[in-house]
Coordinates of C-alpha atoms and ligand atoms in Angstrom, one line a residue:
X1 CA 164.5 -21.3 109.1
X2 CA 165.4 -22.6 112.5
X3 CA 164.0 -21.0 115.6
X4 CA 166.1 -18.5 117.5
X5 CA 166.7 -20.1 120.9
X6 CA 167.4 -18.3 124.0
X7 CA 168.7 -19.2 127.6
X8 CA 167.9 -17.6 130.4
X9 CA 170.0 -17.5 133.8
X10 CA 167.7 -16.3 137.1
X11 CA 169.6 -17.0 140.3
X12 CA 170.4 -14.4 143.3
X13 CA 174.3 -14.2 142.0
X14 CA 175.9 -13.4 145.5
X15 CA 178.1 -13.4 144.0
X16 CA 178.4 -15.3 140.7
X17 CA 180.7 -18.2 140.5
X18 CA 182.6 -20.3 137.7
X19 CA 179.8 -22.9 138.7
X20 CA 177.3 -20.2 137.2
X21 CA 179.2 -19.6 133.9
X22 CA 180.7 -23.2 133.4
X23 CA 177.2 -24.9 133.5
X24 CA 175.5 -21.5 131.3
X25 CA 178.1 -22.4 128.9
X26 CA 177.1 -25.9 128.3
X27 CA 173.8 -25.5 128.8
X28 CA 174.5 -22.9 125.8
X29 CA 175.7 -25.6 123.6
X30 CA 173.4 -28.0 124.1
X31 CA 170.4 -26.5 123.5
X32 CA 172.5 -24.9 120.7
X33 CA 171.3 -21.3 122.0
X34 CA 172.8 -18.2 120.3
X35 CA 172.9 -16.3 124.0
X36 CA 172.3 -17.0 127.6
X37 CA 171.4 -14.2 129.0
X38 CA 172.0 -13.6 133.3
X39 CA 168.9 -12.1 135.0
X40 CA 169.8 -11.4 139.1
X41 CA 166.5 -11.8 141.6
X42 CA 166.5 -8.9 143.3
X43 CA 165.5 -11.9 146.2
X44 CA 164.4 -15.8 145.5
X45 CA 160.7 -15.5 146.7
X46 CA 161.0 -18.9 148.2
X47 CA 164.1 -17.5 149.8
X48 CA 162.6 -15.2 153.0
X49 CA 166.3 -13.4 153.2
X50 CA 167.8 -10.4 151.2
X51 CA 171.0 -11.3 149.5
X52 CA 174.4 -10.1 151.1
X53 CA 175.5 -7.9 148.2
X54 CA 173.2 -5.1 147.0
X55 CA 171.8 -5.4 143.7
X56 CA 174.5 -2.7 141.5
X57 CA 177.2 -4.8 142.9
X58 CA 176.0 -8.3 142.1
X59 CA 175.1 -6.8 138.8
X60 CA 178.3 -5.4 138.1
X61 CA 180.3 -8.5 139.1
X62 CA 178.6 -10.6 136.6
X63 CA 179.3 -8.0 134.1
X64 CA 183.2 -8.4 135.0
X65 CA 182.4 -12.1 134.9
X66 CA 181.0 -12.2 131.8
X67 CA 183.0 -10.2 130.0
X68 CA 184.6 -11.3 126.7
X69 CA 182.0 -14.3 126.6
X70 CA 180.3 -12.9 123.3
X71 CA 176.9 -15.3 123.7
X72 CA 176.6 -13.6 127.6
X73 CA 174.7 -11.0 128.2
X74 CA 173.4 -9.7 132.0
X75 CA 169.7 -8.2 131.9
X76 CA 169.2 -5.9 135.1
X77 CA 165.1 -6.2 134.0
X78 CA 164.3 -8.1 137.6
X79 CA 166.2 -5.6 139.4
X80 CA 164.7 -3.0 138.1
X81 CA 161.2 -3.7 139.4
X82 CA 159.9 -2.4 143.2
X83 CA 159.1 -6.5 143.5
X84 CA 160.9 -9.8 143.9
X85 CA 160.0 -11.0 140.3
X86 CA 158.1 -14.2 139.7
X87 CA 159.9 -16.7 137.2
X88 CA 156.7 -16.3 135.1
X89 CA 156.3 -12.8 134.6
X90 CA 159.9 -12.8 133.3
X91 CA 160.0 -15.4 131.1
X92 CA 156.9 -13.9 129.4
X93 CA 158.4 -10.6 129.4
X94 CA 161.2 -12.0 127.2
X95 CA 158.7 -14.4 124.9
X96 CA 157.1 -10.8 124.1
X97 CA 160.2 -8.7 123.4
X98 CA 161.5 -12.5 120.9
X99 CA 158.4 -13.0 120.0
X100 CA 156.6 -16.4 120.3
X101 CA 159.1 -18.0 117.2
X102 CA 161.8 -17.4 119.8
X103 CA 162.3 -20.8 122.0
X104 CA 163.5 -19.8 125.5
X105 CA 165.1 -22.3 128.0
X106 CA 165.0 -21.3 132.3
X107 CA 167.8 -22.9 133.6
X108 CA 168.2 -23.9 137.4
X109 CA 170.2 -26.7 139.0
X110 CA 169.3 -29.5 140.7
X111 CA 169.2 -28.4 144.2
X112 CA 166.1 -26.3 143.5
X113 CA 163.9 -29.4 142.3
X114 CA 162.3 -30.0 145.6
X115 CA 161.5 -26.0 145.5
X116 CA 159.9 -26.4 142.4
X117 CA 156.3 -27.2 143.2
X118 CA 156.3 -24.3 145.3
X119 CA 156.8 -21.9 142.5
X120 CA 154.1 -19.5 141.4
X121 CA 151.7 -20.9 138.6
X122 CA 155.0 -23.8 138.2
X123 CA 152.6 -25.4 135.7
X124 CA 152.4 -23.3 133.6
X125 CA 155.9 -21.7 134.0
X126 CA 156.2 -25.7 132.5
X127 CA 154.3 -25.4 129.5
X128 CA 155.6 -21.8 128.9
X129 CA 159.2 -22.1 128.2
X130 CA 162.0 -25.3 128.5
X131 CA 162.7 -25.4 131.9
X132 CA 166.1 -27.0 132.4
X133 CA 167.1 -28.4 135.2
X134 CA 171.3 -28.7 135.3
X135 CA 173.1 -31.6 137.2
X136 CA 174.7 -30.1 140.4
X137 CA 177.2 -31.7 142.7
X138 CA 176.2 -32.8 146.0
X139 CA 172.5 -33.6 144.5
X140 CA 170.5 -36.3 143.1
X141 CA 170.6 -36.9 139.4
X142 CA 167.1 -35.0 138.6
X143 CA 164.3 -36.8 138.3
X144 CA 160.5 -35.9 138.3
X145 CA 158.8 -38.9 138.6
X146 CA 157.4 -38.3 142.4
X147 CA 155.6 -35.0 140.9
X148 CA 153.5 -37.2 137.5
X149 CA 150.9 -36.7 140.3
X150 CA 150.5 -32.9 140.2
X151 CA 151.8 -32.1 136.9
X152 CA 150.8 -34.7 134.7
X153 CA 152.3 -37.2 132.9
X154 CA 153.1 -34.5 129.6
X155 CA 155.0 -31.9 132.1
X156 CA 157.2 -34.9 133.7
X157 CA 158.1 -35.9 129.7
X158 CA 159.0 -32.4 129.0
X159 CA 161.0 -31.8 132.2
X160 CA 163.0 -34.9 132.1
X161 CA 163.3 -34.1 128.5
X162 CA 164.6 -31.3 128.9
X163 CA 167.4 -31.7 131.7
X164 CA 171.2 -30.9 131.0
X165 CA 173.9 -33.2 132.2
X166 CA 176.1 -30.7 133.0
X167 CA 179.3 -31.7 134.9
X168 CA 179.5 -31.4 138.5
X169 CA 181.1 -28.4 139.7
X170 CA 180.8 -28.6 143.4
X171 CA 181.3 -24.2 144.6
X172 CA 178.5 -22.4 145.9
X173 CA 178.0 -18.9 146.8
X174 CA 177.3 -20.2 150.0
X175 CA 180.7 -21.4 150.7
X176 CA 181.9 -18.4 149.1
X177 CA 180.6 -15.8 151.2
X178 CA 181.2 -18.3 154.0
X179 CA 185.1 -18.2 153.5
X180 CA 184.9 -14.4 153.3
X181 CA 183.2 -13.8 156.4
X182 CA 185.6 -16.0 158.2
X183 CA 188.1 -14.0 156.7
X184 CA 189.7 -17.2 153.9
X185 CA 190.8 -16.6 150.3
X186 CA 188.5 -17.4 148.5
X187 CA 190.5 -16.0 144.8
X188 CA 190.7 -18.9 143.5
X189 CA 186.6 -19.6 143.4
X190 CA 185.8 -16.5 141.7
X191 CA 187.2 -14.9 138.4
X192 CA 189.9 -13.1 139.3
X193 CA 187.9 -10.0 138.5
X194 CA 185.1 -10.7 141.5
X195 CA 187.6 -11.3 143.2
X196 CA 189.4 -7.6 143.3
X197 CA 185.7 -6.0 142.9
X198 CA 185.0 -8.2 146.3
X199 CA 188.4 -7.2 148.0
X200 CA 188.1 -3.2 146.5
X201 CA 184.2 -3.1 147.4
X202 CA 184.7 -5.1 151.0
X203 CA 182.1 -7.4 149.7
X204 CA 180.8 -10.5 152.5
X205 CA 183.1 -9.6 155.4
Ligands
ATP1 P1 173.9 -19.9 147.1 O1 174.5 -20.5 147.9 O2 174.0 -18.6 147.8 O3 172.2 -20.6 147.5 P2 174.5 -20.8 144.5 O4 175.5 -20.9 144.6 O5 173.2 -22.0 144.4 O6 173.9 -19.8 145.7 P3 172.6 -18.9 142.6 O7 172.6 -17.9 142.4 O8 171.4 -19.3 144.0 O9 174.2 -19.9 143.2 O10 172.6 -20.1 141.8 C1 171.8 -19.4 140.4 C2 171.2 -21.1 139.9 O11 172.1 -21.5 139.9 C3 170.4 -21.6 140.9 O12 169.3 -22.7 140.2 C4 171.3 -22.8 140.9 O13 170.6 -24.4 141.3 C5 172.5 -23.2 140.0 N1 173.6 -23.1 140.2 C6 174.4 -22.6 141.0 N2 175.6 -23.0 140.9 C7 175.5 -24.1 140.1 C8 176.6 -25.3 140.5 N3 177.5 -24.9 141.0 N4 176.3 -26.1 139.3 C9 174.6 -26.4 138.4 N5 174.0 -25.2 138.8 C10 174.0 -24.1 139.8

């Protein structure tokens, strides 16, 4: 029997936007995974500022954005922790939960490649799961050649093989927050239910 495959998608999702859901869906198809789990972070260990929206609001907006997509789930496992979680620890928890036979993927956008070398025990993370880098508008096509001296040829090969050539969707949470802060309309930049939630709760003003 083929191994189960599950895609894990971490991020701040502040707020979640169609760039996230579109690439997640494509990554799910590309890998043949049975489900994609969105995992909002308390805050990125590498970003020294807190998300602008609270944990519950970000979680609620993800739930609204993924409603009706039966392959999507959201997990509050990182939000429940008192401190920001390292990806390696989260991946290990899911591996323990789903069992060693399940193949796990962890998605990141191409904008995060330069930061990767600073991730907590990154070499172990590359070994532990399929760290899958997706294309992102405004950023170079993923290439890991410059890291060969640090992580070794095998890990570079694995990273390169796991690249997912997602379509370029030019949208970011930063731009959505910027527009809201200056009173501009964002209704074409997030799912309708997420836009309603943002306006009803007065987020990002
Ligand atoms: P911000 O603008 O606040 O940095 P973001 O739009 O990059 O936010 P995150 O929540 O940080 O959103 O993203 C979670 C993950 O999704 C990251 O790995 C990021 O690279 C990736 N990602 C976000 N938007 C896109 C997109 N449009 N295309 C491909 N990957 C994306």
